[in-house]
Structures are given as structure tokens and as C-alpha cells.
Amino acid sequence: MSEPLILAIETSCDETAAAVLRGDREVLSDVVASQVSLHAEYGGVVPELACRAHVESVDPVVKEALAKAGVSLGDLTAIAATQGPGLVGALLVGLSYAKALAWSTGLPLVPVNHLEAHISAAFVEKEQPGGNERPFIGLVVSGGHTSLYLCEERSRYRLLGQTLDDAAGEAFDKVAKIMGLGYPGGVVIDKLAKEGDRKRFEFPRPMMKKSRYDFSFSGLKTALRTHVEKYPDGLSGKDLNDTCASFQEAVVEVLTVKAMRAVKDLGVRDLVVCGGVACNSRLRDKMAELCGKRGVSLVIPRPRYCTDNAVMVASAGLHRYEAGVRGAMDIQAVPTWPLEGLGGD
Ligand code: KG4
Ligand code: ZN
């Protein structure tokens, strides 16, 4: 039998994305229409604007994905779409579009959890995490989430800890805003930090000892704000670079320490780090260094598959399709959908 061909649609936040995946790892197309410029002047995602932009983009983006893959609707095995978590109006656009397409073609609809999709990005890469063979630790670090899971099987997740306030990506974005660096902030801080001294300023490492696996980034953000206030004319040059490097180091240290702690405590050999913040160059280097030292096999998807995209939705969708998951025509968008509620297959 030929390999399954999945069309996936992602509209949970501010990227309209569609992709076609053949089998586990053959990406035939990967289209992402980013709304970054639309939201930049507001310093964050404006839900109403995001929804409208999805409405305009979803049809051309899906058509482009099919055209680039060189496949027609009749070739597909199933249509996967993000059902949640995310902005309800944004989710509704992609899900409704996928429903209409599934209904008109008779293809199965496969609803996907966005967090599972971020983790599933790792299964598109050549190096594979434990998956069904052995459990692995999954760290999802994005604009909306900072959560640490024990992935007992590929689709059974146990939440170990999560942020009690801001997500790591949110902290990068807010701190960048405080320093007047624009939106989204993660990429800019990462770039400036490369020229900076990460030891120059001592920022707090929140919850490092207090809680084994939970995170908190709002205190760090406040410390950064107090630091910036010492520069009434604004930060620039070396001071700015050193601030970015020192702030980034604090976030990276907390994330790496907690992830490695989970690996050790639970006796697993595999770690997946995913979500937009997993693009961060210092986080990637530091995770690789620590995993190398401790013989842990690490998979961090390539940066394109860390930020929101539809390839990861296709990967999760394929897995769910094979497990027999199907979405009825009356399913709704689920803005809050914890991964551990998914259940195994
Ligand atoms: O996964 P994602 O695209 O969207 C959500 O599901 O939230 O993550 C977006 C987040 C933003 O907060 C952005 O600032 C952050 O990922 N980000 C980064 C980097 N690239 C993106 N944070 C730190 N360093 C980066 N290089
Ligand atoms: Zn995401």
C-alpha cells in the first residue's frame, strides 16, 4: 500500500500554514504566511486582526501547499487541522476550512492538539526521539507555553511542570518591548546576545531550586525592567548586547537545568525541545552541550519546524490518523486543551 498523504492546516495564532507530508518524514510542501508585520505595531498578537488575516490567507495558502507538493485533493489520505489550544477565532478559521474540505471530498478529518504538534515536529527529523520504543522528556517552549512533559509513549503525556505566569517566549517578547526592540522579541534578543557578555549582569534564575519542574518568568521580567531604568537615555551598544546576553542566559539556564533534572529523575535517555523559543541559538547550544556530556539523545527540530508551521500538524495528524482518530463535522475549536488530557492510543 502506498504511504499516507496528509494535508495539514494550522491557524492557532498568527501564522496561517499548510503542508503536505508523505509518510512520516517526506515533506512535500510547507507554506507559512506570517502575520508578524500586521501585529508588530501593537507589540503583540491582536486576536481580531489575526482572525481576519487567517480568513484571507487560508484558501491561497492551502492551494499553494497542494500545488507545491504536486498533489490534488484526490491523492490525499486525510486532512489534519489544529483544533486547539490557541485563539478561538483563529482556530475556527482553519478548522472550519478543513471541515468543509473534508466534507466536500469525503476525506477523513483529523483534529490535532497544537502542543502535540510541536512535539511531533521532532518525528519529522532524521534523529528520532524515543517515541513508542521508550519514554522521552518533552520541553515545549513557545510564546504561549512553557511546559515539561514525560512522554510515556508517543501520544501519552504526563505534565511534570509548567510556567506559573509568563511563557518563556512571552518573557522574551515583553523584555524586548521594554528595551524598545520591537516584536517579536526572541529573534532580536538572540541576535544581539551573540555580541554580548552573558556574565556581565546577574539576573535572577526564578524557581531554580524552589520547585522541581515549574517555571516563572515574571520576576525576571521585573528585574530586567529595574535594570533598564538605570539607563534613562535607553540601552545601546555594549550595554544593550550584554543585557540581552545576560537575560537570555538566565532563561536558558532555568530551562536547561529543569529539563536535565527531569531526564535524570525519571531515568529517560531522550529529550525533545520544541516550540518557537527552541530556535534560540544559546538554548540549542547549551542543551546540546549538557546532553552530550550526560549521554542523553537530544532532538531539537530545525528552527522552521520550531515556530508555528503545518508540517508539525501533519506529523501529529498522521500519528493520530493511524491511531483511528477522526473528527466529526460538529467538532468545535478548543482554546484550552491540555496535552495530558489527550490520552494514549
Ligand atoms: O511556537 P511559536 O511560533 O508560537 C506559539 O505557539 O506561541 O513561538 C513564538 C515565540 C515568540 O515568543 C518568539 O519571540 C519566540 O517564540 N522565539 C524566540 C526565538 N525565535 C522565536 N525566542 C528566543 N529566541 C529565538 N531565536
Ligand atoms: Zn506554537
XYZ file of N, CA, C and O and ligand atoms in Angstrom, residues 10 12-13 15 85 114-115 117-118 140-145 275-276 306-309 312, ligand 2:
89
model
N -2.825 24.865 9.866
C -2.539 25.424 11.199
C -2.932 26.905 11.204
O -2.425 27.677 10.380
N -3.635 28.498 14.649
C -3.981 28.702 16.063
C -3.598 30.077 16.600
O -4.149 30.532 17.587
N -2.634 30.735 15.961
C -2.197 32.038 16.482
C -2.008 33.041 15.346
O -2.985 33.473 14.747
N 0.139 32.613 12.496
C 0.667 32.119 11.219
C -0.435 31.304 10.558
O -1.023 30.439 11.194
N -4.740 23.943 21.555
C -5.169 25.213 22.113
C -4.738 26.384 21.239
O -3.879 26.210 20.365
N -2.278 21.397 19.282
C -1.127 22.206 18.856
C 0.156 21.867 19.627
O 1.251 21.901 19.066
N 0.010 21.519 20.908
C 1.202 21.178 21.705
C 1.762 19.831 21.266
O 2.982 19.648 21.161
N 1.477 18.755 18.338
C 2.093 19.057 17.045
C 3.525 19.567 17.242
O 4.450 19.118 16.555
N 3.724 20.496 18.208
C 5.093 21.000 18.435
C 6.036 19.827 18.747
O 7.145 19.750 18.209
N 8.219 21.965 25.884
C 7.590 22.845 24.889
C 7.778 24.279 25.356
O 7.268 24.663 26.415
N 8.525 25.054 24.578
C 8.792 26.455 24.954
C 8.372 27.364 23.805
O 9.051 27.434 22.781
N 7.245 28.037 23.996
C 6.755 28.867 22.900
C 6.269 30.203 23.437
O 6.523 30.547 24.599
N 5.539 30.937 22.600
C 5.016 32.232 23.031
C 3.889 32.052 24.041
O 3.643 32.924 24.874
N 3.214 30.916 23.988
C 2.065 30.695 24.866
C 2.301 29.643 25.942
O 1.542 29.574 26.903
N 3.331 28.823 25.797
C 3.527 27.703 26.723
C 4.976 27.525 27.134
O 5.885 27.764 26.338
N 8.986 24.189 20.018
C 8.273 25.461 20.178
C 9.196 26.601 19.752
O 10.416 26.419 19.645
N 8.623 27.769 19.529
C 9.376 28.896 18.959
C 10.674 29.234 19.667
O 11.683 29.542 19.034
N 10.224 24.641 14.506
C 10.001 25.016 15.912
C 8.935 26.097 16.027
O 8.043 26.009 16.863
N 9.037 27.136 15.188
C 7.970 28.146 15.198
C 6.744 27.531 14.528
O 6.841 26.490 13.880
N 5.595 28.185 14.697
C 4.351 27.582 14.206
C 4.415 27.280 12.708
O 4.821 28.127 11.906
N 4.022 26.072 12.363
C 4.060 25.604 10.975
C 3.055 24.469 10.844
O 2.505 24.005 11.845
N 4.445 20.162 11.375
C 4.299 19.510 12.694
C 2.857 19.036 12.908
O 2.625 18.008 13.545
Zn 3.010 27.146 18.697
